[in-house]
Coordinates of C-alpha atoms (C1' of nucleotides) in Angstrom, one line a residue:
Chain C
M161 CA -6.9 -49.4 -17.2
K162 CA -9.7 -47.1 -16.7
K163 CA -9.5 -43.5 -18.1
Y164 CA -11.1 -40.5 -16.7
K165 CA -12.8 -37.3 -17.8
V166 CA -11.6 -34.2 -16.1
Y167 CA -13.2 -30.7 -16.1
I168 CA -11.6 -27.6 -14.7
A169 CA -12.9 -24.2 -13.6
D170 CA -10.6 -21.3 -13.1
D171 CA -11.0 -17.6 -14.0
H172 CA -7.4 -17.1 -15.0
T173 CA -7.5 -18.0 -18.7
L174 CA -3.8 -18.4 -19.0
F175 CA -3.6 -20.7 -16.1
R176 CA -6.7 -22.6 -17.1
K177 CA -5.5 -23.2 -20.7
A178 CA -2.1 -24.3 -19.5
M179 CA -3.7 -26.7 -17.1
V180 CA -5.8 -28.1 -19.9
N181 CA -2.6 -28.9 -21.7
L182 CA -1.1 -30.4 -18.7
L183 CA -4.1 -32.6 -17.9
R184 CA -4.2 -33.8 -21.5
S185 CA -0.7 -35.0 -21.1
F186 CA -1.7 -37.4 -18.3
D187 CA -1.9 -41.0 -19.3
R188 CA -5.2 -41.8 -17.8
V189 CA -7.1 -38.7 -18.7
V190 CA -9.2 -39.0 -21.8
E191 CA -11.2 -35.8 -21.9
V192 CA -10.6 -32.3 -20.6
K193 CA -13.1 -29.5 -20.6
D194 CA -12.7 -26.0 -19.1
A195 CA -14.9 -23.3 -17.7
E196 CA -14.0 -19.9 -16.6
N197 CA -16.3 -19.8 -13.5
G198 CA -18.4 -22.0 -11.4
K199 CA -21.6 -21.3 -13.2
E200 CA -20.1 -22.4 -16.5
L201 CA -18.8 -25.5 -15.0
L202 CA -22.2 -26.4 -13.6
T203 CA -23.7 -26.0 -17.1
L204 CA -21.0 -28.3 -18.5
I205 CA -21.8 -30.9 -15.9
K206 CA -25.5 -30.7 -16.7
Y207 CA -24.8 -32.2 -20.1
E208 CA -22.1 -34.7 -19.2
E209 CA -20.7 -35.8 -15.9
P210 CA -16.9 -35.8 -15.6
D211 CA -15.1 -38.2 -13.2
V212 CA -13.2 -35.3 -11.7
A213 CA -13.9 -31.6 -11.4
I214 CA -11.0 -29.3 -10.5
V215 CA -12.2 -26.1 -8.9
D216 CA -10.3 -22.9 -8.1
L217 CA -11.3 -21.7 -4.7
Q218 CA -11.1 -18.0 -5.7
M219 CA -13.4 -17.3 -8.5
P220 CA -15.4 -14.1 -9.1
I221 CA -18.7 -15.2 -10.6
M222 CA -19.6 -18.2 -8.6
D223 CA -16.9 -18.9 -6.1
G224 CA -15.4 -22.3 -5.4
A225 CA -17.3 -23.0 -2.2
E226 CA -20.6 -22.4 -3.8
T227 CA -19.7 -24.3 -6.9
C228 CA -18.7 -27.3 -4.8
E229 CA -21.9 -27.3 -2.8
Q230 CA -23.9 -27.3 -6.0
I231 CA -21.9 -30.2 -7.6
I232 CA -22.1 -32.3 -4.4
R233 CA -25.8 -31.8 -4.2
R234 CA -26.6 -32.4 -7.8
N235 CA -23.9 -34.7 -9.0
P236 CA -22.6 -36.6 -6.0
N237 CA -20.6 -39.0 -8.2
V238 CA -18.3 -36.3 -9.4
K239 CA -15.1 -36.2 -7.4
I240 CA -13.9 -32.7 -6.6
I241 CA -10.4 -31.4 -6.4
I242 CA -9.9 -27.9 -4.9
L243 CA -7.1 -25.7 -6.0
T244 CA -6.2 -23.1 -3.4
M245 CA -3.5 -20.4 -3.3
T246 CA -2.3 -20.6 0.2
M247 CA -3.3 -23.0 2.9
H248 CA -3.2 -20.4 5.6
D249 CA -5.7 -18.0 4.2
S250 CA -8.2 -20.5 3.1
A251 CA -8.1 -22.8 6.1
K252 CA -11.6 -22.0 7.2
Y253 CA -12.9 -22.7 3.7
I254 CA -11.0 -26.0 3.4
L255 CA -12.5 -27.2 6.7
H256 CA -15.9 -26.2 5.6
M257 CA -15.6 -28.1 2.3
M258 CA -14.1 -31.1 3.9
E259 CA -17.3 -31.3 5.8
L260 CA -19.3 -30.9 2.6
G261 CA -17.4 -33.8 1.2
V262 CA -14.8 -32.4 -1.2
H263 CA -12.3 -35.1 -2.2
A264 CA -8.9 -33.4 -2.4
F265 CA -7.1 -30.1 -1.8
L266 CA -4.1 -29.0 -3.6
L267 CA -2.0 -25.8 -3.4
K268 CA -1.5 -24.1 -6.7
N269 CA 2.2 -24.6 -6.3
T270 CA 1.9 -28.4 -6.3
E271 CA 4.1 -30.5 -8.6
P272 CA 2.2 -31.8 -11.6
D273 CA 3.0 -35.3 -10.5
E274 CA 1.0 -34.8 -7.3
L275 CA -2.0 -33.5 -9.3
E276 CA -1.9 -36.6 -11.4
K277 CA -1.7 -38.8 -8.3
A278 CA -4.6 -36.8 -6.7
I279 CA -6.8 -37.3 -9.8
Y280 CA -6.4 -41.1 -9.7
A281 CA -6.8 -41.2 -5.9
V282 CA -10.1 -39.4 -5.8
V283 CA -11.8 -41.6 -8.3
E284 CA -10.3 -44.8 -6.9
K285 CA -10.1 -44.2 -3.2
D286 CA -12.5 -41.4 -2.9
F287 CA -10.0 -39.1 -1.1
Y288 CA -6.5 -37.8 -1.6
H289 CA -4.8 -37.1 1.7
N290 CA -1.8 -34.8 1.7
D291 CA 0.3 -32.5 3.9
L292 CA -2.0 -29.6 3.2
V293 CA -5.0 -31.4 4.5
A294 CA -3.1 -32.7 7.5
A295 CA -2.0 -29.2 8.4
V296 CA -5.4 -27.8 8.2
L297 CA -6.8 -30.5 10.4
R298 CA -4.0 -30.1 12.9
K299 CA -4.5 -26.3 13.0
N300 CA -8.2 -26.7 13.5
V301 CA -7.6 -28.9 16.5
T302 CA -5.0 -26.7 18.1
E303 CA -6.8 -23.5 17.6
K304 CA -10.1 -24.9 18.9
R305 CA -8.3 -26.0 22.0
S306 CA -6.9 -22.5 22.7
G307 CA -10.2 -20.8 22.2
Q308 CA -9.3 -18.6 19.3
R309 CA -11.5 -16.9 16.9
P310 CA -13.9 -19.5 15.6
M311 CA -12.0 -21.2 12.9
F312 CA -14.9 -21.8 10.7
R313 CA -17.6 -19.3 10.9
Q314 CA -20.1 -20.1 8.2
A315 CA -19.4 -16.8 6.5
E316 CA -21.5 -17.5 3.5
L317 CA -22.3 -14.1 2.4
T318 CA -25.3 -13.3 0.3
E319 CA -24.9 -11.6 -3.1
R320 CA -25.9 -8.2 -1.7
E321 CA -23.4 -8.7 1.1
K322 CA -20.6 -9.7 -1.2
E323 CA -21.4 -6.7 -3.4
I324 CA -21.2 -4.3 -0.4
L325 CA -18.1 -5.9 0.9
A326 CA -16.5 -5.4 -2.4
L327 CA -17.4 -1.7 -2.4
I328 CA -16.1 -1.3 1.1
C329 CA -12.8 -2.8 -0.1
R330 CA -12.8 -0.2 -2.9
E331 CA -12.5 2.4 -0.1
L332 CA -16.1 3.7 -0.4
T333 CA -17.8 4.9 2.7
I334 CA -21.2 3.7 3.8
R335 CA -22.7 6.9 2.4
E336 CA -21.0 6.5 -1.0
I337 CA -22.1 2.9 -1.2
G338 CA -25.7 3.9 -0.4
Q339 CA -25.6 6.4 -3.2
R340 CA -24.1 4.1 -5.7
L341 CA -26.6 1.3 -5.0
S342 CA -29.5 3.6 -4.4
L343 CA -29.9 2.4 -0.9
S344 CA -30.4 4.1 2.5
E345 CA -27.3 4.6 4.5
N346 CA -29.0 2.6 7.2
T347 CA -29.5 -0.4 5.0
V348 CA -25.8 -0.4 4.0
R349 CA -24.8 0.0 7.6
N350 CA -27.0 -3.0 8.5
H351 CA -25.5 -5.1 5.8
R352 CA -22.1 -4.1 7.0
V353 CA -22.9 -5.2 10.5
N354 CA -24.4 -8.5 9.3
I355 CA -21.2 -9.2 7.3
M356 CA -19.1 -8.5 10.3
E357 CA -21.1 -10.8 12.4
K358 CA -21.1 -13.6 9.7
V359 CA -17.3 -13.4 9.2
G360 CA -16.6 -12.9 12.9
V361 CA -14.8 -9.6 13.0
N362 CA -15.6 -6.3 14.6
N363 CA -14.0 -3.6 12.6
T364 CA -13.0 -2.5 9.2
V365 CA -9.6 -4.1 9.3
G366 CA -11.1 -7.5 9.9
L367 CA -13.5 -7.0 7.1
V368 CA -10.8 -6.2 4.6
K369 CA -8.7 -9.1 5.7
F370 CA -11.6 -11.4 5.4
A371 CA -12.2 -10.1 1.9
Y372 CA -8.6 -10.9 1.0
E373 CA -8.7 -14.3 2.4
A374 CA -12.0 -15.1 0.8
G375 CA -10.8 -13.9 -2.5
I376 CA -13.4 -11.1 -2.7
V377 CA -10.6 -8.7 -3.5
N378 CA -7.4 -9.6 -5.1
Chain V
M225 CA 12.5 -17.5 -39.0
K226 CA 14.3 -16.7 -35.8
K227 CA 13.5 -18.7 -32.7
Y228 CA 13.7 -17.6 -29.1
K229 CA 14.7 -18.7 -25.7
V230 CA 12.2 -18.0 -22.9
Y231 CA 12.7 -18.3 -19.2
I232 CA 9.9 -18.1 -16.7
A233 CA 9.8 -17.3 -12.9
D234 CA 6.7 -18.0 -10.9
D235 CA 6.4 -19.4 -7.4
H236 CA 3.3 -21.5 -8.2
T237 CA 4.8 -24.8 -9.4
L238 CA 1.7 -26.0 -11.0
F239 CA 1.2 -22.8 -12.9
R240 CA 4.8 -22.6 -13.8
K241 CA 5.1 -26.1 -15.1
A242 CA 1.9 -25.8 -17.1
M243 CA 3.3 -22.6 -18.6
V244 CA 6.5 -24.4 -19.6
N245 CA 4.4 -26.9 -21.5
L246 CA 2.4 -24.1 -23.1
L247 CA 5.5 -22.2 -24.1
R248 CA 7.2 -25.2 -25.6
S249 CA 4.1 -25.6 -27.8
F250 CA 4.8 -22.2 -29.4
D251 CA 6.3 -22.5 -32.9
R252 CA 9.1 -20.0 -32.4
V253 CA 10.2 -20.9 -28.9
V254 CA 13.2 -23.2 -28.9
E255 CA 14.1 -23.4 -25.3
V256 CA 12.3 -22.9 -22.0
K257 CA 13.7 -22.9 -18.5
D258 CA 11.8 -22.1 -15.3
A259 CA 12.7 -20.8 -11.9
E260 CA 10.5 -20.6 -8.8
N261 CA 11.6 -17.2 -7.7
G262 CA 13.5 -14.1 -8.8
K263 CA 16.8 -15.1 -7.3
E264 CA 16.8 -18.4 -9.1
L265 CA 15.9 -16.7 -12.4
L266 CA 18.8 -14.3 -12.0
T267 CA 21.2 -17.3 -11.5
L268 CA 19.9 -18.9 -14.6
I269 CA 20.4 -15.7 -16.6
K270 CA 24.0 -15.5 -15.3
Y271 CA 24.9 -18.6 -17.2
E272 CA 22.9 -18.0 -20.4
E273 CA 20.8 -15.1 -21.5
P274 CA 17.3 -15.8 -22.8
D275 CA 15.6 -13.6 -25.3
V276 CA 12.6 -13.2 -23.1
A277 CA 12.0 -13.5 -19.3
I278 CA 8.5 -13.9 -18.0
V279 CA 8.2 -12.7 -14.4
D280 CA 5.3 -13.1 -12.0
L281 CA 4.7 -9.8 -10.2
Q282 CA 3.9 -11.5 -6.9
M283 CA 6.7 -13.7 -5.7
P284 CA 7.8 -14.3 -2.2
I285 CA 11.6 -14.6 -2.3
M286 CA 12.6 -11.9 -4.6
D287 CA 9.5 -10.1 -5.9
G288 CA 8.8 -9.2 -9.5
A289 CA 9.8 -5.6 -9.2
E290 CA 13.2 -6.2 -7.7
T291 CA 13.9 -9.1 -10.1
C292 CA 13.1 -6.8 -13.1
E293 CA 15.4 -4.1 -11.8
Q294 CA 18.2 -6.5 -11.5
I295 CA 17.7 -8.0 -15.0
I296 CA 17.4 -4.6 -16.6
R297 CA 20.6 -3.4 -14.9
R298 CA 22.7 -6.5 -15.6
N299 CA 21.2 -8.0 -18.8
P300 CA 19.6 -5.1 -20.7
N301 CA 19.2 -7.2 -23.8
V302 CA 16.7 -9.5 -22.1
K303 CA 13.1 -8.6 -22.8
I304 CA 10.8 -8.8 -19.8
I305 CA 7.2 -9.8 -19.8
I306 CA 5.4 -9.2 -16.5
L307 CA 2.5 -11.4 -15.4
T308 CA 0.1 -9.7 -13.0
M309 CA -3.0 -10.9 -11.3
T310 CA -5.2 -7.8 -11.5
M311 CA -4.5 -4.5 -13.2
H312 CA -6.2 -2.4 -10.5
D313 CA -4.2 -3.4 -7.5
S314 CA -0.8 -3.4 -9.1
A315 CA -1.2 -0.3 -11.2
K316 CA 1.3 1.6 -9.2
Y317 CA 3.9 -1.2 -9.7
I318 CA 3.1 -1.4 -13.4
L319 CA 3.8 2.3 -13.8
H320 CA 7.0 2.0 -11.9
M321 CA 8.2 -0.8 -14.0
M322 CA 7.3 0.8 -17.2
E323 CA 9.6 3.6 -16.2
L324 CA 12.3 1.0 -15.5
G325 CA 11.8 -0.3 -19.0
V326 CA 9.8 -3.5 -18.8
H327 CA 8.6 -4.6 -22.2
A328 CA 5.2 -6.1 -21.7
F329 CA 2.5 -6.5 -19.1
L330 CA -0.1 -9.3 -19.2
L331 CA -2.9 -10.3 -16.9
K332 CA -2.8 -13.9 -15.8
N333 CA -6.1 -14.4 -17.4
T334 CA -4.8 -13.7 -20.9
E335 CA -5.4 -16.0 -23.8
P336 CA -2.4 -18.1 -24.8
D337 CA -2.5 -16.5 -28.2
E338 CA -1.9 -13.1 -26.7
L339 CA 1.1 -14.4 -24.7
E340 CA 2.6 -15.8 -27.9
K341 CA 2.1 -12.5 -29.7
A342 CA 3.6 -10.6 -26.8
I343 CA 6.7 -12.8 -26.8
Y344 CA 7.4 -12.1 -30.5
A345 CA 6.5 -8.4 -30.1
V346 CA 8.9 -7.7 -27.3
V347 CA 11.9 -9.2 -29.1
E348 CA 11.1 -7.7 -32.5
K349 CA 9.5 -4.4 -31.6
D350 CA 10.8 -4.0 -28.1
F351 CA 7.4 -3.5 -26.6
Y352 CA 4.0 -5.1 -26.5
H353 CA 1.2 -2.6 -26.1
N354 CA -2.2 -3.9 -25.0
D355 CA -5.3 -2.8 -23.3
L356 CA -3.9 -3.3 -19.8
V357 CA -1.0 -1.0 -20.4
A358 CA -3.3 1.5 -22.1
A359 CA -5.6 1.5 -19.1
V360 CA -2.9 2.0 -16.6
L361 CA -1.5 4.9 -18.6
R362 CA -4.9 6.5 -18.9
K363 CA -5.6 6.1 -15.3
N364 CA -2.3 7.6 -14.4
V365 CA -3.0 10.7 -16.5
T366 CA -6.6 11.2 -15.3
E367 CA -5.7 10.7 -11.7
K368 CA -2.8 13.1 -11.9
R369 CA -4.9 15.7 -13.5
S370 CA -7.6 15.5 -10.8
G371 CA -4.9 15.6 -8.1
Q372 CA -5.7 12.1 -6.8
R373 CA -3.6 9.7 -5.0
P374 CA -0.1 9.8 -6.4
M375 CA 0.1 6.7 -8.5
F376 CA 3.5 5.6 -7.6
R377 CA 4.7 6.8 -4.2
Q378 CA 7.8 5.0 -3.0
A379 CA 6.1 4.4 0.3
E380 CA 9.1 3.5 2.2
L381 CA 7.9 3.1 5.7
T382 CA 10.2 3.4 8.7
E383 CA 10.5 0.5 11.1
R384 CA 8.2 2.1 13.6
E385 CA 5.6 2.8 11.0
K386 CA 5.8 -0.8 9.7
E387 CA 5.4 -2.0 13.3
I388 CA 2.3 0.1 13.8
L389 CA 0.8 -0.8 10.5
A390 CA 1.3 -4.5 11.4
L391 CA -0.6 -3.9 14.7
I392 CA -3.3 -2.0 12.9
C393 CA -3.7 -5.1 10.6
R394 CA -4.0 -7.3 13.7
E395 CA -7.2 -5.4 14.4
L396 CA -5.9 -3.3 17.3
T397 CA -7.2 0.2 17.8
I398 CA -5.0 3.2 18.3
R399 CA -5.5 3.0 22.0
E400 CA -4.5 -0.6 22.2
I401 CA -1.5 0.0 20.1
G402 CA -0.5 2.8 22.3
Q403 CA -0.7 0.6 25.3
R404 CA 1.2 -2.2 23.8
L405 CA 4.0 0.0 22.6
S406 CA 3.9 2.3 25.6
L407 CA 3.2 5.3 23.5
S408 CA 0.7 8.1 23.7
E409 CA -2.4 7.6 21.7
N410 CA -1.5 10.8 19.9
T411 CA 1.8 9.5 18.8
V412 CA 0.2 6.4 17.4
R413 CA -2.4 8.5 15.7
N414 CA 0.3 10.6 14.1
H415 CA 2.2 7.6 12.8
R416 CA -1.1 6.3 11.4
V417 CA -1.6 9.6 9.5
N418 CA 1.9 9.6 8.3
I419 CA 1.6 6.1 7.0
M420 CA -1.6 7.0 5.2
E421 CA 0.1 9.9 3.6
K422 CA 3.1 8.0 2.6
V423 CA 1.1 5.2 1.0
G424 CA -1.4 7.5 -0.5
V425 CA -4.7 6.3 1.1
N426 CA -7.2 8.0 3.3
N427 CA -8.9 5.4 5.3
T428 CA -8.5 2.1 7.1
V429 CA -9.4 0.0 4.1
G430 CA -6.7 1.6 2.1
L431 CA -4.2 0.9 4.8
V432 CA -5.0 -2.8 5.1
K433 CA -4.9 -3.2 1.3
F434 CA -1.5 -1.6 1.1
A435 CA -0.3 -3.8 3.9
Y436 CA -1.4 -6.9 1.9
E437 CA 0.1 -5.6 -1.3
A438 CA 3.4 -4.7 0.4
G439 CA 3.5 -8.0 2.1
I440 CA 3.4 -6.6 5.6
V441 CA 0.6 -8.9 6.4
N442 CA 0.0 -12.3 4.7
Chain B
dC35 C1' 26.6 22.9 13.0
dA36 C1' 22.6 23.2 10.2
dG37 C1' 19.0 20.8 8.0
dG38 C1' 16.3 16.7 7.5
dG39 C1' 14.0 12.9 8.8
dC40 C1' 12.3 10.3 12.7
dA41 C1' 9.8 9.6 17.0
dT42 C1' 7.5 11.6 20.3
dA43 C1' 3.2 14.3 22.2
dG44 C1' -0.2 17.7 22.1
dT45 C1' -5.1 20.2 20.9
dA46 C1' -9.4 20.4 18.5
dT47 C1' -13.0 19.2 15.4
dA48 C1' -15.4 16.6 11.8
dA49 C1' -16.6 12.4 9.8
dT50 C1' -17.2 7.7 9.9
dT51 C1' -17.6 3.5 12.0
dG52 C1' -19.4 0.3 15.7
dT53 C1' -23.3 -1.3 18.6
dA54 C1' -27.9 -2.3 19.7
dC55 C1' -32.1 -2.6 18.7
dT56 C1' -37.0 -2.7 15.9
dA57 C1' -39.6 -3.7 11.8
dA58 C1' -41.8 -4.1 7.0
dT59 C1' -41.4 -6.3 2.5
dT60 C1' -39.7 -9.6 -0.8
dT61 C1' -37.6 -13.8 -2.1
dT62 C1' -36.5 -18.5 -1.5
dA63 C1' -37.0 -23.1 0.0
dT64 C1' -39.5 -27.0 2.2
Chain X
dA271 C1' -48.6 -22.2 1.7
dT272 C1' -45.8 -21.4 5.3
dA273 C1' -41.5 -20.7 7.4
dA274 C1' -37.0 -19.0 6.8
dA275 C1' -33.8 -16.0 4.8
dA276 C1' -32.7 -11.8 2.5
dT277 C1' -33.4 -7.0 1.7
dT278 C1' -34.8 -2.9 2.9
dA279 C1' -35.2 1.1 6.5
dG280 C1' -35.3 3.2 10.7
dT281 C1' -33.5 5.4 15.6
dA282 C1' -30.0 6.5 18.9
dC283 C1' -25.7 6.7 21.0
dA284 C1' -20.7 5.3 21.7
dA285 C1' -16.3 4.7 19.9
dT286 C1' -13.0 5.3 16.6
dT287 C1' -11.0 7.2 12.8
dA288 C1' -9.7 11.3 9.8
dT289 C1' -8.0 15.9 9.3
dA290 C1' -5.2 19.8 10.5
dC291 C1' -2.3 21.8 12.8
dT292 C1' 2.0 22.9 16.4
dA293 C1' 6.0 21.5 18.9
dT294 C1' 10.1 19.2 21.1
dG295 C1' 14.3 16.2 21.3
dC296 C1' 17.2 13.0 18.8
dC297 C1' 20.2 11.3 15.5
dC298 C1' 22.5 11.4 11.2
dT299 C1' 24.7 13.5 7.2
dG300 C1' 26.7 16.9 4.4

DNA sequence: CAGGGCATAGTATAATTGTACTAATTTTAT
DNA sequence: ATAAAATTAGTACAATTATACTATGCCCTG
């Protein structure tokens, strides 16, 4: 019986440490390491490849999406399991990452048993298919048909854009953001417009909602 | 050496189960039970009182605030530890619950050691004082002094107001809302202003954030 | 039946956001 | 080293939101 190495990245220390304990209790897990953000996880992986990496979708430093892209590009043998808060909010991300080649998606309110099953499935069968994934796929199909807001709009914001979006969500005006970042108001306004285009909204409300769904605010 | 019974309520199964494991590993914890929402926790407590109840602030069925109120009213001997995601967003809740008499507040990204300390502190010294609490208190004082947003404003919106806030969050403009509800733009505008006053914000971003925190949008 | 909260509607002005472009410089990737 | 992307900055105008009031009718409660 083969045993697996599992690494986990999650910014909530309590959750992460508890998960480490849980993972260690699984029969076929031999080694568990943890990182508090995507960057740290990538460093870990540089030294030694795990069989499975468990990644929290919402992380502040390097978010789940970016982390997964890096892993897939640099360590394509590592199987990735995404942890996500709610299926609804992160549907567009899930779709994107399915395209990238992520191997499993689990809600954070999954039973431990299912996590264990998922770990074994991704290494042995390369994918773990569950209700969550099925739902996202179905939703994608139905919403595409009815011509709604583009389900997955690339929405990969640059660092500057994320920074500005975060400040918008702290209720700063364009002027205030300009002052804080020592930028022209025009520049900030342009970034704002670019963000809106990237995420596919056309007003402040949409921006804030996106920020929530993308985990840029909590 | 006295040993304690600890119950935990959190809607994220994975987190909750992992926490149960973690709690059981603490030297002076003898019994751990878990519930997936406030209601279930209250039922548990009806049959047997724990020494400590750990409550997630964000729960769908019966939220943390309500659960704590009930526990404090019906089982005043039970010490309550609140788990919260971010200090910033839930500051108003934390203050409210400090007034109610909750015994400790921890961020979800706390080290396990601190959780253990907090458990022993609340039963022995009735309160666990940490940086998070200090920060909220300080913020409350400074913001009160400078006449800022009232930290805890009950924010009980009327049905009409909730309805309009929901439409705002669907990215409708005042005009569109007026049309949809067959109201004058002015009326909608007035409701909007009243909502902003009630919840203590002064722009669209604040409105949307409130709606998220209050569960008016998901 | 008086007062309070709620829902409605109005006026007027200031401030901010939204749209639509152009354009130079720097950084990053192929 | 060259192309693409990111960051910076600008102009101009339209649309919407934010602030600050007044005012009326309705319904409920003490």
